[in-house]
JSON list of C-alpha atoms in Angstrom, two decimals:
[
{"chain": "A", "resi": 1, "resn": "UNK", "atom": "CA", "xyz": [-73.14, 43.64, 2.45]},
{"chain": "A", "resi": 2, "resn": "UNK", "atom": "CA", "xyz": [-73.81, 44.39, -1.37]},
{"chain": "A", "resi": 3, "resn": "UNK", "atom": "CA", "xyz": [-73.60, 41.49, -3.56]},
{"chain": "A", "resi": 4, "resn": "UNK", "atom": "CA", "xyz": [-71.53, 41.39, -6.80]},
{"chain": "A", "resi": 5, "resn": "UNK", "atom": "CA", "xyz": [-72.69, 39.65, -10.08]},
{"chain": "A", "resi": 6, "resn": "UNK", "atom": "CA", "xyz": [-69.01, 38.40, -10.89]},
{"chain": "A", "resi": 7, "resn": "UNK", "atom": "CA", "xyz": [-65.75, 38.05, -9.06]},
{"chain": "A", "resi": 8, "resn": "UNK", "atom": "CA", "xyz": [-62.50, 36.91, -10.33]},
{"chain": "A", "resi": 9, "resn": "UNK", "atom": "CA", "xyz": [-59.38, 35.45, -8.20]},
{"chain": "A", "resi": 10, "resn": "UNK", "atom": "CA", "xyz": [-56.64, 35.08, -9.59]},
{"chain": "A", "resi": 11, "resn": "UNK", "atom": "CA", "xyz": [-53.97, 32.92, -7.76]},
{"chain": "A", "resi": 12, "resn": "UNK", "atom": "CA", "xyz": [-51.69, 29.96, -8.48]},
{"chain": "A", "resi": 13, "resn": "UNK", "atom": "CA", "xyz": [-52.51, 28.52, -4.73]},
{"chain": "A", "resi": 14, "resn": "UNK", "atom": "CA", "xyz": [-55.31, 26.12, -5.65]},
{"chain": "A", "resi": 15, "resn": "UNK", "atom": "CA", "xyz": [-56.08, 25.97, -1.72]},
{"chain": "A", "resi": 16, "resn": "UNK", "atom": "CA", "xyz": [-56.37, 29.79, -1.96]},
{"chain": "A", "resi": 17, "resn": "UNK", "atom": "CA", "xyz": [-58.75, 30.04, -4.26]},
{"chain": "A", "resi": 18, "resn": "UNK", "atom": "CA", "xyz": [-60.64, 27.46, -2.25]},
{"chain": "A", "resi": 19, "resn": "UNK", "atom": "CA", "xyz": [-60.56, 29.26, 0.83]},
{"chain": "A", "resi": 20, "resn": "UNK", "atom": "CA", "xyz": [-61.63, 32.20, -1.10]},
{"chain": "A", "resi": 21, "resn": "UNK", "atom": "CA", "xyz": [-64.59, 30.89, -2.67]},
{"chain": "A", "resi": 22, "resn": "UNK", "atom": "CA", "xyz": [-65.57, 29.72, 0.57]},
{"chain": "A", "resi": 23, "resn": "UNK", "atom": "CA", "xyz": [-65.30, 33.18, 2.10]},
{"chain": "A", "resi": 24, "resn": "UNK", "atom": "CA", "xyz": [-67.34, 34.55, -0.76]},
{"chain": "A", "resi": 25, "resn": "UNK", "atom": "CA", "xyz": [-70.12, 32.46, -1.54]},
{"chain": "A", "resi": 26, "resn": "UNK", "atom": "CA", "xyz": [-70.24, 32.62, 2.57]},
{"chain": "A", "resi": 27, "resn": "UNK", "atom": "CA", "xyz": [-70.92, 36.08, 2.66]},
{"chain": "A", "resi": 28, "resn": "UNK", "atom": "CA", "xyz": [-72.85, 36.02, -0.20]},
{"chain": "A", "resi": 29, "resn": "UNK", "atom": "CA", "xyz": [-70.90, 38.71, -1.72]},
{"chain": "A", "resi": 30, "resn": "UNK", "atom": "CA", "xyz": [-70.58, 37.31, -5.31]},
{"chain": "A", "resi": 31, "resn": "UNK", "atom": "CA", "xyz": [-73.39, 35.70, -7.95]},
{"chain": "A", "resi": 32, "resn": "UNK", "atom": "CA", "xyz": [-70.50, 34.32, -9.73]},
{"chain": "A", "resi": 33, "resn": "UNK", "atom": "CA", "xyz": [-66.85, 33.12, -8.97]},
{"chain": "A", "resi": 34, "resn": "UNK", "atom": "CA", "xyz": [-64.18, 32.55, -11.69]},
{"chain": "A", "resi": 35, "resn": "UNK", "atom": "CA", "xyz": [-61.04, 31.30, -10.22]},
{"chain": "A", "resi": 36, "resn": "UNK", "atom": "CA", "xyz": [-57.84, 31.35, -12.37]},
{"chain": "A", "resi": 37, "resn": "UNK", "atom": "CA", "xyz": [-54.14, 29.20, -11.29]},
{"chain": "A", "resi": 38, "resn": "UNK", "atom": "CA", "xyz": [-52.36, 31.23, -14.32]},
{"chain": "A", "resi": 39, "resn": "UNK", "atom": "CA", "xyz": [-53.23, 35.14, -14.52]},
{"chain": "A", "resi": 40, "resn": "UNK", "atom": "CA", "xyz": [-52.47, 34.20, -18.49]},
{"chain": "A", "resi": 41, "resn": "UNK", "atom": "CA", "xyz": [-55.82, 32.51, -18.65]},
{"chain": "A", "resi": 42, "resn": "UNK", "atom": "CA", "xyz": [-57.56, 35.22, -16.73]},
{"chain": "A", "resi": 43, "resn": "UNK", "atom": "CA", "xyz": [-56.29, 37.57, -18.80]},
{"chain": "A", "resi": 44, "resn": "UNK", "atom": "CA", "xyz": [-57.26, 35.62, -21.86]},
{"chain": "A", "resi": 45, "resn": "UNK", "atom": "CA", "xyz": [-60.80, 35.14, -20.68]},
{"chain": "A", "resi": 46, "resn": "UNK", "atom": "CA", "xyz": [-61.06, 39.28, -19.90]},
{"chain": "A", "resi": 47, "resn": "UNK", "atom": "CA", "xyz": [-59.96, 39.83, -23.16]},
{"chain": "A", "resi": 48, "resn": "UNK", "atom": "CA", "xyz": [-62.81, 37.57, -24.84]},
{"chain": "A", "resi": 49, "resn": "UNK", "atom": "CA", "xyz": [-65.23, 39.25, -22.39]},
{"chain": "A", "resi": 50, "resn": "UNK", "atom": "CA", "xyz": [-64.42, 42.45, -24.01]},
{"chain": "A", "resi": 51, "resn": "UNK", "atom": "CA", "xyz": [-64.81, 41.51, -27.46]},
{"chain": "A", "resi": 52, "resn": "UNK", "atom": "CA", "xyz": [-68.19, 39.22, -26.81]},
{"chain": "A", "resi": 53, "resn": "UNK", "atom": "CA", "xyz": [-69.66, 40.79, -23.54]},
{"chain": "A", "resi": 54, "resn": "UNK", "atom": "CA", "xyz": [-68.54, 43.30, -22.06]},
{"chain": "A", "resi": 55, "resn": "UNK", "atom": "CA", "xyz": [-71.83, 43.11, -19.50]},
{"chain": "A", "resi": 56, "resn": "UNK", "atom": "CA", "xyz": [-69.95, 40.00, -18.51]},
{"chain": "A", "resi": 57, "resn": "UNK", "atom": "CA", "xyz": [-66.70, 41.63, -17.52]},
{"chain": "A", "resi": 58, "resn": "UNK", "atom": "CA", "xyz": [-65.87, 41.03, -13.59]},
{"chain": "A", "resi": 59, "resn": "UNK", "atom": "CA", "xyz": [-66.81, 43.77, -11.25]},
{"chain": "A", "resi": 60, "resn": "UNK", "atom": "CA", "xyz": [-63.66, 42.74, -8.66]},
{"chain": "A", "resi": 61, "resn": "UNK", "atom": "CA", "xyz": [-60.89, 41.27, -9.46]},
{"chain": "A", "resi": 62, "resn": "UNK", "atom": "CA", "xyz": [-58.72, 39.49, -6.80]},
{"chain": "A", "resi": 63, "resn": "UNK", "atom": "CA", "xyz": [-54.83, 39.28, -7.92]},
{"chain": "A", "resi": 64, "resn": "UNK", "atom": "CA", "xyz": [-51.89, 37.14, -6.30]},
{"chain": "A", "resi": 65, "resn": "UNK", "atom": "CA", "xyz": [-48.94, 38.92, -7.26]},
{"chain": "A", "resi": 66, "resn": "UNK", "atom": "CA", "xyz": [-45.94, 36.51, -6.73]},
{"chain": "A", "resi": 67, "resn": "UNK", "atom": "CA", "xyz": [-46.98, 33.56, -9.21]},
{"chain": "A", "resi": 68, "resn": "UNK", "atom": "CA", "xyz": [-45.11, 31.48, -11.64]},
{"chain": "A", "resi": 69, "resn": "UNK", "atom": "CA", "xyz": [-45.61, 32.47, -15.61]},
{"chain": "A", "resi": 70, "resn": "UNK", "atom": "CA", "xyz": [-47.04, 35.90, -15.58]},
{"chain": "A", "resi": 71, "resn": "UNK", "atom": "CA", "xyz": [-46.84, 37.43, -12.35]},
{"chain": "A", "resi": 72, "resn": "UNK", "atom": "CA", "xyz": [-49.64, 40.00, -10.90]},
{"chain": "A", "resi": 73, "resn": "UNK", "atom": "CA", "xyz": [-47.32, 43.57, -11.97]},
{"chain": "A", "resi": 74, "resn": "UNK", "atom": "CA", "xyz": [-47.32, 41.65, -15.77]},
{"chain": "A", "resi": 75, "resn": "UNK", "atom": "CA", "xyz": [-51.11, 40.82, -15.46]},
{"chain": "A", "resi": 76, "resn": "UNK", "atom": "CA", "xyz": [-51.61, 44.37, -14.31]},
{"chain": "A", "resi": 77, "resn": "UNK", "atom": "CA", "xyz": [-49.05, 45.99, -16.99]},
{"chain": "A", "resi": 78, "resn": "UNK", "atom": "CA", "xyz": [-51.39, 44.33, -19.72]},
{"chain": "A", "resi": 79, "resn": "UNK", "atom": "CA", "xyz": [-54.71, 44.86, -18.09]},
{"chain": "A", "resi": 80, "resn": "UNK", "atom": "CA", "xyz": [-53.89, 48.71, -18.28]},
{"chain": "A", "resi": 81, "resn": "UNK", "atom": "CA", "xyz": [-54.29, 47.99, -22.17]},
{"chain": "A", "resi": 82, "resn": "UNK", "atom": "CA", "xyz": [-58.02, 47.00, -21.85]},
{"chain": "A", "resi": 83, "resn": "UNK", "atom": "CA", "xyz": [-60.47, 49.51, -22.59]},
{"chain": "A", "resi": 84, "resn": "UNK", "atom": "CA", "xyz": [-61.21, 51.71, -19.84]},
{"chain": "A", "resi": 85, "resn": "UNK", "atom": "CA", "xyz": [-64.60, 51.71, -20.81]},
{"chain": "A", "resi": 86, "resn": "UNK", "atom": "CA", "xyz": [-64.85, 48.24, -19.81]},
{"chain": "A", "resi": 87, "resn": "UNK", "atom": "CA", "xyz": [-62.58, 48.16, -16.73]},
{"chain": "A", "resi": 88, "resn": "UNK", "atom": "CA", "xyz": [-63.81, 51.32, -15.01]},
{"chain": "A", "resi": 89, "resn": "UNK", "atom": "CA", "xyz": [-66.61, 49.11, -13.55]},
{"chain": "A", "resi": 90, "resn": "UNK", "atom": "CA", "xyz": [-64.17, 46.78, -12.38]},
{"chain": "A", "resi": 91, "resn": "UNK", "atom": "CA", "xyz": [-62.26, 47.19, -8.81]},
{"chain": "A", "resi": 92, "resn": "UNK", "atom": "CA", "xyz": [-59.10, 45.29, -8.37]},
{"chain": "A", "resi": 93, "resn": "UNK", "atom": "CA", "xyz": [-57.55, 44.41, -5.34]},
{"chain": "A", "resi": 94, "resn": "UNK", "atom": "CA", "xyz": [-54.36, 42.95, -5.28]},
{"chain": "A", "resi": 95, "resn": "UNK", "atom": "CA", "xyz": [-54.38, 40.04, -2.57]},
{"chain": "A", "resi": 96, "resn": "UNK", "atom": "CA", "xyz": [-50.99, 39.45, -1.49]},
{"chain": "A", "resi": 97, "resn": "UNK", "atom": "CA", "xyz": [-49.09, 37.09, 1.12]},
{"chain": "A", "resi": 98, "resn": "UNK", "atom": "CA", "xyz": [-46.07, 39.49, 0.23]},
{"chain": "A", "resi": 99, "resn": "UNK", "atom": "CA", "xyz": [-44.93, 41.78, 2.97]},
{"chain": "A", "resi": 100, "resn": "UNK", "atom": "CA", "xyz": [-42.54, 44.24, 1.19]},
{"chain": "A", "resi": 101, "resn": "UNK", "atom": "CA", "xyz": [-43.17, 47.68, 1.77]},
{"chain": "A", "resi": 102, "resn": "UNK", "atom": "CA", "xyz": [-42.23, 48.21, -1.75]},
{"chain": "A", "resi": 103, "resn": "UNK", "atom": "CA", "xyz": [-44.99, 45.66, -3.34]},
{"chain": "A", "resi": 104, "resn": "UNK", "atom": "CA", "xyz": [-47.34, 47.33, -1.17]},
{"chain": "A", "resi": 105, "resn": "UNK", "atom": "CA", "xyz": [-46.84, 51.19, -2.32]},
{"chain": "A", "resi": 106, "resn": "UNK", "atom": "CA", "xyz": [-46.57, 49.88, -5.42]},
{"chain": "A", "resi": 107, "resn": "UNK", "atom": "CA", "xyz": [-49.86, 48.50, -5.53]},
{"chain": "A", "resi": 108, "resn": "UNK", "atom": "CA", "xyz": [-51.08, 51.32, -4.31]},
{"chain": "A", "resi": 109, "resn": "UNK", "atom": "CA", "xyz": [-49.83, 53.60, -6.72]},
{"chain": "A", "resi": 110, "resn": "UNK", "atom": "CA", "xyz": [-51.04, 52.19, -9.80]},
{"chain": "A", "resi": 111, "resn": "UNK", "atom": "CA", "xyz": [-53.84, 53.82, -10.60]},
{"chain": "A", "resi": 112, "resn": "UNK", "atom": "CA", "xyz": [-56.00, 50.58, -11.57]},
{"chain": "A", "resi": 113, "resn": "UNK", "atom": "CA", "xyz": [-55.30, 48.94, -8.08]},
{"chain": "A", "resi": 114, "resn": "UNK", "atom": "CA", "xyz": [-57.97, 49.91, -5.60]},
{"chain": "A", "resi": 115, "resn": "UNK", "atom": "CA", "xyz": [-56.05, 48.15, -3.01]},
{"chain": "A", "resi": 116, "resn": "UNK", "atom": "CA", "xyz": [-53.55, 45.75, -0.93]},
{"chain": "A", "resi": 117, "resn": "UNK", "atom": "CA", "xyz": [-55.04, 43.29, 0.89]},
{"chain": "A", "resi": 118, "resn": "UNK", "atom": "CA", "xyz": [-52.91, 40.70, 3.02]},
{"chain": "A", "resi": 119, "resn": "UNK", "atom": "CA", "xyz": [-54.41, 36.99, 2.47]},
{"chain": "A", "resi": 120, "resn": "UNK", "atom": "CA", "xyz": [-55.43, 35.34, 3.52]},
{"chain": "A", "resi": 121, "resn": "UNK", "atom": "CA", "xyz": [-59.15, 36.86, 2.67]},
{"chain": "A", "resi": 122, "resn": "UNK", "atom": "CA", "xyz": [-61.77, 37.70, 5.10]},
{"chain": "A", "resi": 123, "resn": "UNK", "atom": "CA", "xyz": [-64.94, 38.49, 5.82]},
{"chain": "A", "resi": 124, "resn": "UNK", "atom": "CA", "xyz": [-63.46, 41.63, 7.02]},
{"chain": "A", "resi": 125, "resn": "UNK", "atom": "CA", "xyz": [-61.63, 42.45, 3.57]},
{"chain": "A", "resi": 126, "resn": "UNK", "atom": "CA", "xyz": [-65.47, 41.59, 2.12]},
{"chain": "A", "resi": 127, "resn": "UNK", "atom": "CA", "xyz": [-66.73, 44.21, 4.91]},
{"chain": "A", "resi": 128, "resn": "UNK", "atom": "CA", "xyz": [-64.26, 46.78, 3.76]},
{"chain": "A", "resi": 129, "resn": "UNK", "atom": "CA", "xyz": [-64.92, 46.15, 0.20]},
{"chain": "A", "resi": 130, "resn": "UNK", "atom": "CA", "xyz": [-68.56, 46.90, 0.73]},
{"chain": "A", "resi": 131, "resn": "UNK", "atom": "CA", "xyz": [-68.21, 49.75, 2.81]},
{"chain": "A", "resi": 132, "resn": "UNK", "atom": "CA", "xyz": [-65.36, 52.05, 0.91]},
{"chain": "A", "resi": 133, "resn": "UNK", "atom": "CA", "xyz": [-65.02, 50.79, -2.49]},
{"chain": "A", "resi": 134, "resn": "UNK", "atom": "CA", "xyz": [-68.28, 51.40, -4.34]},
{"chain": "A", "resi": 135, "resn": "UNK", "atom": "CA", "xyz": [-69.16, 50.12, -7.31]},
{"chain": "A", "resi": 136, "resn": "UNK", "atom": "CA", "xyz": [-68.38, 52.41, -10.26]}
]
């Protein structure tokens, strides 16, 4: 399995995020894990990344899309407005317990989602990752 430098979840399920972390630093897929309970703070912190170091910015991105404050479409409606010269060597996967058929295609159509996942996360997900989705 490749390893990333920097991964970000972003999910207002503390226990989640846990799991996650577990899964990740388990498969040794990431160097570095930056978990966010608001996608207003992740968002924040990408936007600093930009303007200070951009060799810093996350190369996948984990997103919940049902949460409280700004949900996943609204973090992915304003990551859209980051320069694509910094996100093209980012993948993001939205990471979903939601089962609508809708949410899904969604997803799937936006151009800056790789992906729908259902949580919770897996080694498998990490093995699919890996395998289809290189890095940019």
């Amino acid at each position: 399995m490749s390893k990333n430098r920097k991964v970000f979840l972003i999910d207002d399920d503390e226990i989640h995020n846990f799991l996650c972390e577990s899964v990740i630093r388990g498969q040794h897929f990431a160097d570095t894990i930056n978990s966010y309970l608001w996608a207003e703070d992740a968002l924040e912190n990408l936007t600093q990344l930009v303007s200070e170091a951009p060799e810093d910015f996350p190369e996948i991105i984990f997103l919940d899309i049902n949460m409280p404050g700004m949900d996943g479409w609204e973090f992915i409606e304003e990551y859209q407005k980051l320069p694509s010269e910094v996100t093209k060597g980012c993948l993001l996967f939205v990471l979903s317990s939601a089962v609508d058929k809708n949410d899904i295609l969604h997803a799937r159509n936006l151009s800056e989602v790789n992906d729908f996942f259902s949580k919770p996360l897996t080694p498998d997900i990490l093995n699919i990752i890996s395998e289809h989705y290189p890095m940019p």
